[in-house]
Amino acid sequence: MKTPAQLLETLVSFATVSRDSNLELIRFIEGYLDEHGVPHQRIENDDHTKANLLARIGPKVEGGVVLSGHTDVVPVDGQPWSTDPFTLVDKGDGRLYGRGSCDMKGFIACALAQLPHWVQQDLTRPIYLAFSYDEEVGCLGAPRLIERLMADHPRPAAVIVGEPTLMAPVVAQKGITNLRTTVTGRAAHSSQINQGVSAIHVAARLVARIEDIMAELREEGRVDEAFNVAHSSLHVGKIQGGTAINIMAQECHFDWEIRHLPHDSFDELLARFTTFAEALEAEFKSRAPEAGIRTERLTSTVPALADRDNAAALTLCHELMGQRRSEAVAYATEAGQFQSAGLPTVICGPGSIAQAHQPDEYIEIEQLEAGARFMERLGERQRHGQA
């Protein structure tokens, strides 16, 4: 039987950057499941270049626990890695280095390492493996995976999303939506400022409005101190426009995001922006009728995870790892999607989010061992059929 570290070495070797296919990794896991007689289902994307994988160990009954992990990783382009990112490296310092080692192939490796034992234990309640694609670019694969889980299997009792949390249960996360706003102006020579509309100047006012919305939320007391950033956040990450310093810009677009608290409404926050944008558009259309402002979603809204209806999942974590303080995080995961399907869900996995997406990403060996203990205890629990 393979150890978590041995399986992690193999998983890291698959360069499953979100822009590329994950099918080679999926085929490896399918072969591994076949070796141990575990039934599985592949749920592909529309063009059949990527796939989710759903497997059940144990009987087809209620009371199952879902172990959710994403197979894709973020790019390494431009990062100063000291080793090959897709070769797991043990430098003898208690860490295993490689892209995805902590986010989140370490969790997947822990589950796969324990799988042969689960098969031998003759579980009375099932354990599900739910491995997705394209989590890093908007949690795109999970909805199809969840739909298949709910349609083809008895209702699970709990979901553990194994993002790196140092094995502490996370009960709340912010939702996220990625957006692009495009401003169309009227080009003119910059010496004739009254003849044109600079798309860049208009965009600057819109960006300032995004900043002002966050200030309004704080002033209105729309905060949750469980989060290290206590309010919903709005952020502009990229902006592009113009052709020359002496030409009023014909076009400018910027990409931005809204990360909303569980008790905030994405639609309401976006409405604050669009109300301002509509008034601004009316102002400059009077001299440039062809000008305009258009905002589109780049991704569907990833729902927030609220600290509610999660007793079964939270109790499970406490049973397996001992009582630990629950936390809330500002980053987004697939947990809110599972909760939206009516499943008690928490986030809990080995490694630290501080290492995720970084050059020389690593997972502490002791964290991998803690994940392995979690999986071992989960098998015992499901063997005895604890509710």
Tab-separated table of C-alpha atoms in Angstrom:
chain	number	residue	atom	x	y	z
A	1	MET	CA	0.000	0.000	0.000
A	2	LYS	CA	1.190	3.493	-0.820
A	3	THR	CA	1.766	6.261	1.710
A	4	PRO	CA	0.266	9.742	1.379
A	5	ALA	CA	3.713	11.094	0.440
A	6	GLN	CA	4.145	8.512	-2.319
A	7	LEU	CA	0.727	9.266	-3.762
A	8	LEU	CA	1.332	13.003	-3.446
A	9	GLU	CA	4.518	12.593	-5.482
A	10	THR	CA	2.497	11.063	-8.291
A	11	LEU	CA	-0.331	13.606	-8.076
A	12	VAL	CA	2.058	16.568	-8.167
A	13	SER	CA	3.719	15.156	-11.286
A	14	PHE	CA	0.508	15.802	-13.228
A	15	ALA	CA	0.655	19.472	-14.289
A	16	THR	CA	-3.072	20.068	-13.877
A	17	VAL	CA	-2.990	23.851	-14.274
A	18	SER	CA	-6.571	25.034	-14.763
A	19	ARG	CA	-5.969	26.139	-18.349
A	20	ASP	CA	-4.970	22.563	-19.236
A	21	SER	CA	-6.676	19.171	-19.078
A	22	ASN	CA	-6.780	17.128	-15.870
A	23	LEU	CA	-7.658	13.867	-17.621
A	24	GLU	CA	-4.250	12.243	-17.168
A	25	LEU	CA	-4.581	12.605	-13.401
A	26	ILE	CA	-8.194	11.414	-13.513
A	27	ARG	CA	-7.148	8.308	-15.438
A	28	PHE	CA	-4.494	7.571	-12.804
A	29	ILE	CA	-7.041	7.785	-9.973
A	30	GLU	CA	-9.544	5.704	-11.936
A	31	GLY	CA	-6.907	3.001	-12.366
A	32	TYR	CA	-6.127	3.146	-8.655
A	33	LEU	CA	-9.818	2.794	-7.803
A	34	ASP	CA	-10.151	-0.123	-10.216
A	35	GLU	CA	-7.242	-1.898	-8.494
A	36	HIS	CA	-9.243	-1.849	-5.284
A	37	GLY	CA	-12.655	-2.614	-6.764
A	38	VAL	CA	-14.156	0.796	-6.029
A	39	PRO	CA	-16.951	1.926	-8.402
A	40	HIS	CA	-16.594	5.399	-9.823
A	41	GLN	CA	-18.227	7.869	-12.193
A	42	ARG	CA	-16.580	10.389	-14.494
A	43	ILE	CA	-18.473	13.668	-15.053
A	44	GLU	CA	-16.917	15.569	-17.947
A	45	ASN	CA	-17.083	19.167	-19.119
A	46	ASP	CA	-18.824	20.038	-22.386
A	47	ASP	CA	-15.784	19.547	-24.612
A	48	HIS	CA	-14.603	16.405	-22.789
A	49	THR	CA	-11.187	17.872	-21.952
A	50	LYS	CA	-11.677	17.860	-18.178
A	51	ALA	CA	-13.554	15.706	-15.715
A	52	ASN	CA	-14.840	15.408	-12.195
A	53	LEU	CA	-14.558	12.033	-10.501
A	54	LEU	CA	-17.059	10.601	-8.021
A	55	ALA	CA	-16.457	7.350	-6.152
A	56	ARG	CA	-18.188	5.544	-3.290
A	57	ILE	CA	-16.506	3.240	-0.809
A	58	GLY	CA	-19.054	1.289	1.182
A	59	PRO	CA	-22.752	0.533	0.811
A	60	LYS	CA	-25.294	2.656	-1.025
A	61	VAL	CA	-27.031	3.931	2.119
A	62	GLU	CA	-27.551	7.233	3.912
A	63	GLY	CA	-25.051	8.533	6.443
A	64	GLY	CA	-22.172	8.964	4.010
A	65	VAL	CA	-19.321	11.450	4.316
A	66	VAL	CA	-18.147	13.295	1.209
A	67	LEU	CA	-14.451	14.178	0.880
A	68	SER	CA	-14.275	17.004	-1.638
A	69	GLY	CA	-11.090	18.081	-3.378
A	70	HIS	CA	-10.164	19.919	-6.568
A	71	THR	CA	-7.604	18.466	-8.962
A	72	ASP	CA	-6.534	21.692	-10.683
A	73	VAL	CA	-3.715	23.981	-9.587
A	74	VAL	CA	-2.739	27.573	-10.305
A	75	PRO	CA	-0.009	28.446	-12.827
A	76	VAL	CA	3.694	28.703	-11.995
A	77	ASP	CA	4.448	31.215	-14.761
A	78	GLY	CA	6.790	33.968	-13.614
A	79	GLN	CA	7.254	32.552	-10.120
A	80	PRO	CA	10.830	32.094	-8.795
A	81	TRP	CA	10.735	28.374	-7.969
A	82	SER	CA	13.979	26.864	-6.693
A	83	THR	CA	12.988	23.368	-7.872
A	84	ASP	CA	10.806	21.836	-10.589
A	85	PRO	CA	7.254	22.750	-9.493
A	86	PHE	CA	5.866	19.452	-10.751
A	87	THR	CA	8.383	17.231	-9.003
A	88	LEU	CA	7.707	16.669	-5.294
A	89	VAL	CA	10.892	17.515	-3.408
A	90	ASP	CA	11.858	16.586	0.150
A	91	LYS	CA	14.654	18.933	1.254
A	92	GLY	CA	14.959	17.312	4.667
A	93	ASP	CA	13.363	20.282	6.448
A	94	GLY	CA	10.053	18.610	7.273
A	95	ARG	CA	8.352	19.963	4.155
A	96	LEU	CA	7.366	18.526	0.788
A	97	TYR	CA	7.640	21.067	-2.037
A	98	GLY	CA	5.614	21.107	-5.249
A	99	ARG	CA	2.737	22.872	-6.962
A	100	GLY	CA	-0.505	21.654	-5.425
A	101	SER	CA	1.225	19.950	-2.497
A	102	CYS	CA	-0.874	21.932	-0.050
A	103	ASP	CA	-3.618	23.277	-2.361
A	104	MET	CA	-4.926	20.653	-2.431
A	105	LYS	CA	-3.411	17.433	-3.633
A	106	GLY	CA	-2.162	16.671	-0.114
A	107	PHE	CA	-5.752	16.107	1.008
A	108	ILE	CA	-6.475	13.919	-2.014
A	109	ALA	CA	-3.320	11.885	-1.342
A	110	CYS	CA	-4.368	11.290	2.272
A	111	ALA	CA	-7.761	9.999	1.148
A	112	LEU	CA	-6.340	7.737	-1.562
A	113	ALA	CA	-3.717	6.299	0.806
A	114	GLN	CA	-6.417	5.225	3.248
A	115	LEU	CA	-8.760	3.867	0.578
A	116	PRO	CA	-7.388	0.271	0.582
A	117	HIS	CA	-8.000	0.114	4.338
A	118	TRP	CA	-11.557	1.406	3.919
A	119	VAL	CA	-12.232	-1.310	1.366
A	120	GLN	CA	-10.971	-3.973	3.768
A	121	GLN	CA	-12.916	-2.558	6.720
A	122	ASP	CA	-16.317	-3.399	5.228
A	123	LEU	CA	-17.824	0.019	6.003
A	124	THR	CA	-21.456	0.181	7.080
A	125	ARG	CA	-21.739	3.868	6.050
A	126	PRO	CA	-20.153	5.113	2.824
A	127	ILE	CA	-17.277	7.463	2.153
A	128	TYR	CA	-17.471	9.427	-1.091
A	129	LEU	CA	-14.537	10.857	-3.018
A	130	ALA	CA	-15.638	13.923	-4.983
A	131	PHE	CA	-12.748	15.325	-7.047
A	132	SER	CA	-13.475	18.321	-9.272
A	133	TYR	CA	-11.949	20.362	-12.073
A	134	ASP	CA	-11.576	24.150	-12.506
A	135	GLU	CA	-12.007	25.166	-8.885
A	136	GLU	CA	-9.214	27.722	-9.237
A	137	VAL	CA	-10.977	29.580	-12.051
A	138	GLY	CA	-14.451	29.943	-10.551
A	139	CYS	CA	-15.476	26.582	-9.075
A	140	LEU	CA	-16.797	25.564	-12.480
A	141	GLY	CA	-16.751	21.786	-12.186
A	142	ALA	CA	-18.357	21.227	-8.791
A	143	PRO	CA	-21.995	21.978	-9.736
A	144	ARG	CA	-22.116	19.013	-12.142
A	145	LEU	CA	-20.412	16.819	-9.580
A	146	ILE	CA	-22.875	17.776	-6.861
A	147	GLU	CA	-25.820	17.262	-9.186
A	148	ARG	CA	-24.667	13.719	-9.952
A	149	LEU	CA	-23.989	12.992	-6.287
A	150	MET	CA	-27.488	14.066	-5.273
A	151	ALA	CA	-29.193	12.287	-8.182
A	152	ASP	CA	-27.417	8.920	-8.020
A	153	HIS	CA	-26.688	8.346	-4.334
A	154	PRO	CA	-28.485	8.428	-0.970
A	155	ARG	CA	-28.220	11.766	0.776
A	156	PRO	CA	-24.831	12.179	2.508
A	157	ALA	CA	-24.715	13.246	6.128
A	158	ALA	CA	-21.729	15.607	5.847
A	159	VAL	CA	-19.247	17.143	3.434
A	160	ILE	CA	-15.610	17.906	4.210
A	161	VAL	CA	-13.975	20.223	1.681
A	162	GLY	CA	-10.268	19.549	2.164
A	163	GLU	CA	-8.757	22.968	1.452
A	164	PRO	CA	-5.678	23.719	3.588
A	165	THR	CA	-6.844	24.882	7.039
A	166	LEU	CA	-4.167	23.300	9.285
A	167	MET	CA	-6.881	20.719	10.060
A	168	ALA	CA	-9.032	23.321	11.838
A	169	PRO	CA	-12.715	23.399	10.833
A	170	VAL	CA	-13.757	26.445	8.803
A	171	VAL	CA	-17.485	27.128	9.019
A	172	ALA	CA	-17.831	30.273	6.896
A	173	GLN	CA	-16.358	31.744	3.740
A	174	LYS	CA	-17.103	34.679	1.506
A	175	GLY	CA	-18.725	34.238	-1.880
A	176	ILE	CA	-17.042	35.601	-4.981
A	177	THR	CA	-18.002	36.906	-8.413
A	178	ASN	CA	-15.521	38.039	-11.077
A	179	LEU	CA	-16.619	40.899	-13.318
A	180	ARG	CA	-15.421	42.980	-16.245
A	181	THR	CA	-16.507	46.542	-16.866
A	182	THR	CA	-15.897	48.010	-20.331
A	183	VAL	CA	-16.083	51.743	-20.945
A	184	THR	CA	-16.490	53.065	-24.488
A	185	GLY	CA	-15.632	56.724	-24.970
A	186	ARG	CA	-14.915	59.009	-27.899
A	187	ALA	CA	-11.356	59.392	-29.137
A	188	ALA	CA	-9.997	62.916	-29.656
A	189	HIS	CA	-6.683	64.748	-29.573
A	190	SER	CA	-5.797	65.385	-25.960
A	191	SER	CA	-5.404	69.110	-26.663
A	192	GLN	CA	-9.115	69.179	-27.558
A	193	ILE	CA	-10.389	67.755	-24.304
A	194	ASN	CA	-13.896	69.106	-24.807
A	195	GLN	CA	-14.378	67.154	-28.058
A	196	GLY	CA	-14.018	63.646	-26.689
A	197	VAL	CA	-14.775	61.387	-23.747
A	198	SER	CA	-11.811	59.602	-22.198
A	199	ALA	CA	-12.754	56.026	-21.370
A	200	ILE	CA	-9.849	55.963	-18.933
A	201	HIS	CA	-11.112	58.990	-17.007
A	202	VAL	CA	-14.578	57.446	-16.797
A	203	ALA	CA	-13.104	54.135	-15.659
A	204	ALA	CA	-11.145	55.940	-12.960
A	205	ARG	CA	-14.362	57.349	-11.524
A	206	LEU	CA	-15.900	53.879	-11.552
A	207	VAL	CA	-12.887	52.406	-9.764
A	208	ALA	CA	-13.132	55.153	-7.155
A	209	ARG	CA	-16.802	54.264	-6.681
A	210	ILE	CA	-15.846	50.633	-6.030
A	211	GLU	CA	-13.544	51.833	-3.244
A	212	ASP	CA	-16.289	54.075	-1.847
A	213	ILE	CA	-18.755	51.169	-1.639
A	214	MET	CA	-16.447	49.368	0.787
A	215	ALA	CA	-16.262	52.494	2.945
A	216	GLU	CA	-20.071	52.694	2.956
A	217	LEU	CA	-20.332	49.088	4.142
A	218	ARG	CA	-18.030	49.777	7.069
A	219	GLU	CA	-19.912	52.960	7.978
A	220	GLU	CA	-23.225	51.069	7.865
A	221	GLY	CA	-21.881	48.406	10.222
A	222	ARG	CA	-22.147	45.678	7.570
A	223	VAL	CA	-19.332	43.676	9.133
A	224	ASP	CA	-18.663	40.222	10.541
A	225	GLU	CA	-15.716	40.169	12.912
A	226	ALA	CA	-15.259	36.418	12.410
A	227	PHE	CA	-13.488	37.332	9.166
A	228	ASN	CA	-10.034	38.910	9.121
A	229	VAL	CA	-11.433	41.333	6.519
A	230	ALA	CA	-14.689	42.009	8.311
A	231	HIS	CA	-16.678	43.507	5.427
A	232	SER	CA	-17.524	42.441	1.903
A	233	SER	CA	-14.611	43.439	-0.295
A	234	LEU	CA	-14.527	44.863	-3.815
A	235	HIS	CA	-11.227	44.876	-5.676
A	236	VAL	CA	-9.970	45.877	-9.128
A	237	GLY	CA	-7.162	43.570	-10.224
A	238	LYS	CA	-6.506	44.561	-13.863
A	239	ILE	CA	-7.115	47.643	-15.987
A	240	GLN	CA	-6.270	48.314	-19.615
A	241	GLY	CA	-7.018	51.100	-22.048
A	242	GLY	CA	-5.791	53.820	-24.361
A	243	THR	CA	-3.434	53.919	-27.327
A	244	ALA	CA	-1.183	56.961	-26.782
A	245	ILE	CA	-0.577	59.637	-24.178
A	246	ASN	CA	-1.952	62.363	-26.474
A	247	ILE	CA	-5.139	60.543	-27.505
A	248	MET	CA	-8.263	60.493	-25.379
A	249	ALA	CA	-8.941	56.801	-24.857
A	250	GLN	CA	-11.634	55.203	-27.000
A	251	GLU	CA	-11.910	52.185	-24.715
A	252	CYS	CA	-10.886	51.031	-21.268
A	253	HIS	CA	-11.826	47.892	-19.379
A	254	PHE	CA	-11.070	46.641	-15.907
A	255	ASP	CA	-11.516	43.280	-14.222
A	256	TRP	CA	-12.755	43.263	-10.663
A	257	GLU	CA	-14.342	41.090	-8.016
A	258	ILE	CA	-16.896	41.189	-5.263
A	259	ARG	CA	-16.249	38.934	-2.268
A	260	HIS	CA	-19.459	39.115	-0.277
A	261	LEU	CA	-20.098	38.097	3.312
A	262	PRO	CA	-22.596	35.255	3.805
A	263	HIS	CA	-25.229	37.711	5.068
A	264	ASP	CA	-24.647	40.243	2.254
A	265	SER	CA	-26.309	40.072	-1.133
A	266	PHE	CA	-24.110	40.119	-4.218
A	267	ASP	CA	-26.955	41.626	-6.245
A	268	GLU	CA	-27.381	44.479	-3.774
A	269	LEU	CA	-23.666	45.271	-3.785
A	270	LEU	CA	-23.517	45.220	-7.580
A	271	ALA	CA	-26.590	47.477	-7.715
A	272	ARG	CA	-24.698	50.177	-5.808
A	273	PHE	CA	-22.131	50.154	-8.576
A	274	THR	CA	-24.551	49.951	-11.515
A	275	THR	CA	-26.712	52.804	-10.179
A	276	PHE	CA	-23.645	55.054	-10.160
A	277	ALA	CA	-22.523	53.755	-13.564
A	278	GLU	CA	-25.914	54.502	-15.144
A	279	ALA	CA	-25.869	58.079	-13.863
A	280	LEU	CA	-22.307	58.548	-15.079
A	281	GLU	CA	-23.162	57.117	-18.487
A	282	ALA	CA	-26.091	59.529	-18.875
A	283	GLU	CA	-23.755	62.409	-18.043
A	284	PHE	CA	-21.290	61.811	-20.881
A	285	LYS	CA	-23.752	60.415	-23.452
A	286	SER	CA	-25.064	63.937	-23.899
A	287	ARG	CA	-21.912	64.842	-25.840
A	288	ALA	CA	-20.980	61.368	-27.099
A	289	PRO	CA	-24.093	59.258	-27.771
A	290	GLU	CA	-21.978	56.279	-28.827
A	291	ALA	CA	-20.279	56.115	-25.440
A	292	GLY	CA	-21.332	53.595	-22.819
A	293	ILE	CA	-20.546	51.411	-19.815
A	294	ARG	CA	-21.089	47.655	-19.839
A	295	THR	CA	-20.483	45.238	-16.961
A	296	GLU	CA	-20.494	41.467	-17.419
A	297	ARG	CA	-19.839	38.494	-15.199
A	298	LEU	CA	-16.694	36.546	-16.027
A	299	THR	CA	-17.827	33.689	-13.790
A	300	SER	CA	-20.998	32.618	-12.086
A	301	THR	CA	-21.265	33.680	-8.470
A	302	VAL	CA	-19.583	31.201	-6.156
A	303	PRO	CA	-21.902	31.158	-3.140
A	304	ALA	CA	-20.692	31.984	0.330
A	305	LEU	CA	-20.549	29.370	3.082
A	306	ALA	CA	-22.660	30.443	6.051
A	307	ASP	CA	-22.163	29.219	9.593
A	308	ARG	CA	-25.483	27.389	9.750
A	309	ASP	CA	-26.961	23.915	9.295
A	310	ASN	CA	-23.499	22.415	9.674
A	311	ALA	CA	-23.750	20.530	12.961
A	312	ALA	CA	-23.229	17.092	11.429
A	313	ALA	CA	-20.061	18.121	9.586
A	314	LEU	CA	-18.656	20.167	12.461
A	315	THR	CA	-19.330	17.386	14.989
A	316	LEU	CA	-17.589	14.945	12.669
A	317	CYS	CA	-14.433	17.101	12.615
A	318	HIS	CA	-14.462	17.412	16.401
A	319	GLU	CA	-14.883	13.641	16.790
A	320	LEU	CA	-11.960	12.887	14.529
A	321	MET	CA	-9.542	15.703	15.445
A	322	GLY	CA	-10.653	16.902	18.871
A	323	GLN	CA	-12.305	20.177	19.789
A	324	ARG	CA	-10.848	23.057	17.803
A	325	ARG	CA	-11.917	26.651	17.389
A	326	SER	CA	-14.000	27.185	14.269
A	327	GLU	CA	-12.820	29.797	11.807
A	328	ALA	CA	-14.036	31.932	8.895
A	329	VAL	CA	-12.031	32.689	5.748
A	330	ALA	CA	-12.130	35.347	3.050
A	331	TYR	CA	-11.154	33.070	0.173
A	332	ALA	CA	-13.721	31.113	-1.830
A	333	THR	CA	-14.092	27.326	-2.120
A	334	GLU	CA	-16.644	24.807	-3.353
A	335	ALA	CA	-18.097	24.535	0.167
A	336	GLY	CA	-20.864	27.055	-0.493
A	337	GLN	CA	-21.968	25.038	-3.512
A	338	PHE	CA	-22.375	21.903	-1.389
A	339	GLN	CA	-24.239	23.883	1.272
A	340	SER	CA	-26.531	25.339	-1.396
A	341	ALA	CA	-27.483	21.738	-2.242
A	342	GLY	CA	-28.654	21.297	1.357
A	343	LEU	CA	-25.618	19.371	2.646
A	344	PRO	CA	-23.968	20.119	6.023
A	345	THR	CA	-20.521	21.351	5.007
A	346	VAL	CA	-17.287	22.541	6.565
A	347	ILE	CA	-13.794	23.153	5.198
A	348	CYS	CA	-10.994	21.144	6.827
A	349	GLY	CA	-7.734	19.880	5.376
A	350	PRO	CA	-3.964	19.596	5.843
A	351	GLY	CA	-1.555	22.407	5.079
A	352	SER	CA	-1.729	26.167	5.391
A	353	ILE	CA	-3.439	28.558	2.997
A	354	ALA	CA	-0.388	30.809	3.454
A	355	GLN	CA	1.566	28.429	1.207
A	356	ALA	CA	-1.138	28.129	-1.459
A	357	HIS	CA	-0.365	29.699	-4.879
A	358	GLN	CA	3.154	30.620	-3.747
A	359	PRO	CA	6.503	29.831	-5.392
A	360	ASP	CA	8.041	26.835	-3.628
A	361	GLU	CA	4.597	25.840	-2.347
A	362	TYR	CA	4.901	23.166	0.327
A	363	ILE	CA	3.046	21.074	2.860
A	364	GLU	CA	4.485	20.223	6.254
A	365	ILE	CA	5.017	16.490	6.637
A	366	GLU	CA	3.344	16.641	10.037
A	367	GLN	CA	0.282	18.157	8.359
A	368	LEU	CA	0.197	15.277	5.890
A	369	GLU	CA	0.375	12.913	8.861
A	370	ALA	CA	-2.495	14.767	10.562
A	371	GLY	CA	-4.555	14.371	7.389
A	372	ALA	CA	-3.752	10.664	7.348
A	373	ARG	CA	-4.936	10.287	10.962
A	374	PHE	CA	-8.179	12.056	10.042
A	375	MET	CA	-8.774	9.555	7.224
A	376	GLU	CA	-7.942	6.575	9.428
A	377	ARG	CA	-10.368	7.682	12.131
A	378	LEU	CA	-13.029	8.426	9.540
A	379	GLY	CA	-12.824	4.830	8.330
A	380	GLU	CA	-13.301	3.521	11.860
A	381	ARG	CA	-16.283	5.792	12.334
A	382	GLN	CA	-17.927	4.718	9.094
A	383	ARG	CA	-17.181	1.053	9.819
A	384	HIS	CA	-19.111	1.258	13.082
A	385	GLY	CA	-21.943	3.155	11.413
A	386	GLN	CA	-21.934	6.156	13.734
A	387	ALA	CA	-24.589	8.700	12.849
